[in-house]
Coordinates of N, CA and C in Angstrom, one line a residue:
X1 N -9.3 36.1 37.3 CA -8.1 35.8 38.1 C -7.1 36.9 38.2
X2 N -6.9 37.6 36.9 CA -6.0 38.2 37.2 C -6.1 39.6 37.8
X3 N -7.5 40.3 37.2 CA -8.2 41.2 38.3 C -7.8 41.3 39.6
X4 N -8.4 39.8 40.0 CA -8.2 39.7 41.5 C -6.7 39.9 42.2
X5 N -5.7 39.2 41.3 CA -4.4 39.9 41.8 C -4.1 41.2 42.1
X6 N -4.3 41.8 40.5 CA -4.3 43.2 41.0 C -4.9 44.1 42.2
X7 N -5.9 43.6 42.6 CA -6.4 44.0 43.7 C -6.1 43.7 45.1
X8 N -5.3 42.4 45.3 CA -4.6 41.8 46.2 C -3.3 42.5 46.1
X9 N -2.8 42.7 44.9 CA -1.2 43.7 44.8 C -1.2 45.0 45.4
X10 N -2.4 45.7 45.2 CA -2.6 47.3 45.2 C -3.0 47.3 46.2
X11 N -3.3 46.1 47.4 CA -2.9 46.3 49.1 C -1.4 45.8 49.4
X12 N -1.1 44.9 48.6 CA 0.1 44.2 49.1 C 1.0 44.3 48.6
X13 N 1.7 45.5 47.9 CA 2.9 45.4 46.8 C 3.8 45.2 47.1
X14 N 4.5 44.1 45.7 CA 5.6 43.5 45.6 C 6.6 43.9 44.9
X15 N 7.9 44.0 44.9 CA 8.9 44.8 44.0 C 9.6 43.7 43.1
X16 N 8.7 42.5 43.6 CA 9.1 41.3 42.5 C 7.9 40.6 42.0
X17 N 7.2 39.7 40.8 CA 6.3 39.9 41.0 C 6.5 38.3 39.9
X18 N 6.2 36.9 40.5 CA 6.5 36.2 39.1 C 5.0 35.0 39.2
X19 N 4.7 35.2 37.8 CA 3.4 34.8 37.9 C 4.1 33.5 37.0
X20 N 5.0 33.1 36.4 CA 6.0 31.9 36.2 C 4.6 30.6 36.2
X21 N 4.6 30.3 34.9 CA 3.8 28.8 34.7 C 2.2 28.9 34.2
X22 N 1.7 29.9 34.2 CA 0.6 30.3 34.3 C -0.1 30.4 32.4
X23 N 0.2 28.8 32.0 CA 0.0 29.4 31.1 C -1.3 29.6 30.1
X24 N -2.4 29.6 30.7 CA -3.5 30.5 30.4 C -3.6 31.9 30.5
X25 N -2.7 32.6 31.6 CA -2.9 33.9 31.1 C -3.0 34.8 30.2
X26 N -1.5 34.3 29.5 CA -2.1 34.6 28.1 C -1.8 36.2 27.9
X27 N -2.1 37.1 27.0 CA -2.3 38.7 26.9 C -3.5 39.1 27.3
X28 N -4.5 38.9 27.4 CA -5.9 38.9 28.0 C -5.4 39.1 29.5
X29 N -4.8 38.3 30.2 CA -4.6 38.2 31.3 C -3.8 39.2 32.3
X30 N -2.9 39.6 30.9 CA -1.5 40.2 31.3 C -2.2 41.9 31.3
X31 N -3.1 41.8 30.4 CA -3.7 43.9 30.2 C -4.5 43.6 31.2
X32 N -5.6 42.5 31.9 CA -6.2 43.0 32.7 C -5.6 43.3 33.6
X33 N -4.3 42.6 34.5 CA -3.5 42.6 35.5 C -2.8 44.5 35.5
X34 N -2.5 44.7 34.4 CA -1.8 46.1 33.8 C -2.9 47.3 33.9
X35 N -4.1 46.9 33.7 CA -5.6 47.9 34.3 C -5.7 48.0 35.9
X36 N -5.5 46.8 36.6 CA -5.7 47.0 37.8 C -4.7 47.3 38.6
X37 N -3.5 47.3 38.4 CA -2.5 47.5 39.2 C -2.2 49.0 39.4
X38 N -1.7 49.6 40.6 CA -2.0 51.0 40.7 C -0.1 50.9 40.7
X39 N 0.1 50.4 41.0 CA 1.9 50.6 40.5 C 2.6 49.0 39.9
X40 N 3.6 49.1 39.7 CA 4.2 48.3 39.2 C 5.5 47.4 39.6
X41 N 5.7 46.5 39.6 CA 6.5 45.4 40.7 C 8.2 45.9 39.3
X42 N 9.3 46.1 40.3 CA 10.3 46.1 39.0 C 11.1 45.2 38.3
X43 N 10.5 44.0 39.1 CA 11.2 42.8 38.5 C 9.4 41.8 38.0
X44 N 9.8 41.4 37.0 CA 8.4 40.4 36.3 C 9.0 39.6 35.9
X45 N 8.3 38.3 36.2 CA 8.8 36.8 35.3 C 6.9 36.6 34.9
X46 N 7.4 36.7 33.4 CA 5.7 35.7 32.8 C 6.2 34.5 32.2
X47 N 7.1 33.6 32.4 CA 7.8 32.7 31.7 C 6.9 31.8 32.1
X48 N 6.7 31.2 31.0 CA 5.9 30.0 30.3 C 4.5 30.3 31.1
X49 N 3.8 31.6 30.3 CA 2.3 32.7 30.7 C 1.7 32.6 29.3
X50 N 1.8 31.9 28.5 CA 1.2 31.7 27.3 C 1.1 33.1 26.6
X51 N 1.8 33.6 26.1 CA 2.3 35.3 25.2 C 2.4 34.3 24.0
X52 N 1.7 35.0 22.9 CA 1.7 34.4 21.8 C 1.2 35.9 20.6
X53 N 2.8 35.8 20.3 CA 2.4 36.6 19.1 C 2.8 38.3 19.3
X54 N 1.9 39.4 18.1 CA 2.2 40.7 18.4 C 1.4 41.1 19.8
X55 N 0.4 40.3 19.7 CA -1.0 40.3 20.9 C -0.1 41.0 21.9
X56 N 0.5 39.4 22.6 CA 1.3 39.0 23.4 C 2.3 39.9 24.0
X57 N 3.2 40.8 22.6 CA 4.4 41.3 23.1 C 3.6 42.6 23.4
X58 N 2.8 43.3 22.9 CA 2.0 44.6 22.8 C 1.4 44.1 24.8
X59 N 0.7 43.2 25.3 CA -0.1 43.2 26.7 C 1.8 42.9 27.3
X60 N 2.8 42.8 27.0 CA 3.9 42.6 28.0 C 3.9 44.1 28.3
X61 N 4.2 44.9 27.3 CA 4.8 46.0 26.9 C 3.8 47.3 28.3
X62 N 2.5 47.0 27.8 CA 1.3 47.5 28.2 C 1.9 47.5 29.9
X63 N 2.1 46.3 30.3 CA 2.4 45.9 31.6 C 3.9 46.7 32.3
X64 N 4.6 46.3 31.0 CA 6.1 46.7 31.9 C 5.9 48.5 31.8
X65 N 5.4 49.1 31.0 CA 5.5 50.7 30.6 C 5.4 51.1 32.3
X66 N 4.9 50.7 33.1 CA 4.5 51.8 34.7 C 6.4 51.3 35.5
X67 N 7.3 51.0 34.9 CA 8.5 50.8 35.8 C 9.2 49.7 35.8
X68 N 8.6 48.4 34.9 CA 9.3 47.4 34.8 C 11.0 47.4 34.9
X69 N 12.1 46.8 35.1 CA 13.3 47.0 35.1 C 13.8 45.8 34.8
X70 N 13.1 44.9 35.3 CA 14.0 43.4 34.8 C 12.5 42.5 34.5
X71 N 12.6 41.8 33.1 CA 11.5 41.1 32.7 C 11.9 39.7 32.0
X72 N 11.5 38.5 32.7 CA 11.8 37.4 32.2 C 10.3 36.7 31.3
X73 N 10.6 36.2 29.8 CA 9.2 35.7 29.3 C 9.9 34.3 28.9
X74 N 11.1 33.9 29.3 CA 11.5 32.4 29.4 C 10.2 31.3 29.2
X75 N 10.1 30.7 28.0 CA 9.7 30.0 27.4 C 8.4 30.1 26.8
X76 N 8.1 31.5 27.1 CA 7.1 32.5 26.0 C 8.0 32.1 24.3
X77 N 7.9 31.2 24.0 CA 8.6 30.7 22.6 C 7.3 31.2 21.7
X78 N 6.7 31.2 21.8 CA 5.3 31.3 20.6 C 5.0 32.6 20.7
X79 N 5.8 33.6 21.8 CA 6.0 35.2 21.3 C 6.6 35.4 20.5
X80 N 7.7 34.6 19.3 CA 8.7 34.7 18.5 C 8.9 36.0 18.2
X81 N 9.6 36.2 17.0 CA 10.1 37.6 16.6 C 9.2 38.5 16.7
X82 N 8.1 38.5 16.3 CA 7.0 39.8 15.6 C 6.2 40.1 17.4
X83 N 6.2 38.9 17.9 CA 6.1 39.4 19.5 C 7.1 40.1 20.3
X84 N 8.1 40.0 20.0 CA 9.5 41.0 20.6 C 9.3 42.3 19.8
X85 N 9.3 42.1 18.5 CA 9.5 43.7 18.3 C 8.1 43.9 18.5
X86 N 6.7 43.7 18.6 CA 5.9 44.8 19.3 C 6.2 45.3 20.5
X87 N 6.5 43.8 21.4 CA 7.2 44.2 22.7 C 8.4 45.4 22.2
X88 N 9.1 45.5 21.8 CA 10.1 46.5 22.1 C 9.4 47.9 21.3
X89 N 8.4 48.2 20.0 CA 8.0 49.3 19.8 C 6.8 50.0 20.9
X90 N 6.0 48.8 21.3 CA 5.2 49.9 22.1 C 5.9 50.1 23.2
X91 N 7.1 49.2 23.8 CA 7.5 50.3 25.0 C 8.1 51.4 24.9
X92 N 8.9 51.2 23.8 CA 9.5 52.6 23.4 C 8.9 53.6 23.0
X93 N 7.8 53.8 22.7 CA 6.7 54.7 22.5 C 5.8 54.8 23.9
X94 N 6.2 54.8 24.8 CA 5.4 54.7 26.1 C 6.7 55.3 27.1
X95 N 7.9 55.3 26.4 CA 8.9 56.2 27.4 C 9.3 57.3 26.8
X96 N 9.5 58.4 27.8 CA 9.7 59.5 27.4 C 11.3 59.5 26.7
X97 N 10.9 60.1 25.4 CA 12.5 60.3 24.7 C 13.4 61.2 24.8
X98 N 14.8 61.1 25.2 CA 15.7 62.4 25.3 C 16.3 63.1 23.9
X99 N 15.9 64.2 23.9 CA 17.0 65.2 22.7 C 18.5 64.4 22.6
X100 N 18.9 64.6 21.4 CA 20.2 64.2 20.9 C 21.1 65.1 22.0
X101 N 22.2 64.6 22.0 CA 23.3 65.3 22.5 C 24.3 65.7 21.7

């Protein structure tokens, strides 16, 4: 399924993109969607997309890295802590860092 989005997006792109309720997708769902997509929507809602865990925050991260700008995972609860900070270290290791000033 989520394949198929991507390939429905990479004719039809959206600059909003809320896959909201979906909750089998899951992190399985969310990297295949992040393989197929040739650009990236800057607003994402995966809220209540079943993210569970470091898995979970690691396939958000994977996803948002091509331009994300605003990301809702509203009621991704079972991402808890150790799913945020993967989410927050692999993105930050996926953007380019600036020299001290």
């Amino acid at each position: 399924g989520a394949l198929a989005l991507a390939s429905l997006l990479a004719v039809l792109p959206a600059s909003e993109l809320s896959l909201w309720g979906n909750s089998r997708l899951g992190a399985a769902g969310l990297l295949a969607l992040a393989r197929g997509l040739p650009q990236r929507s800057s607003c994402l809602d995966v809220g209540f997309c079943g993210l569970v865990g470091v898995e979970g925050g690691a396939a958000l991260a994977t996803l948002c890295a091509g331009g994300v700008e605003d990301v809702s995972v509203c009621g991704d609860h079972k991402l808890g802590a150790l799913g945020v900070l993967s989410f927050a270290a692999a993105l930050s290791a996926s953007l380019p860092h600036r020299g001290a000033s």
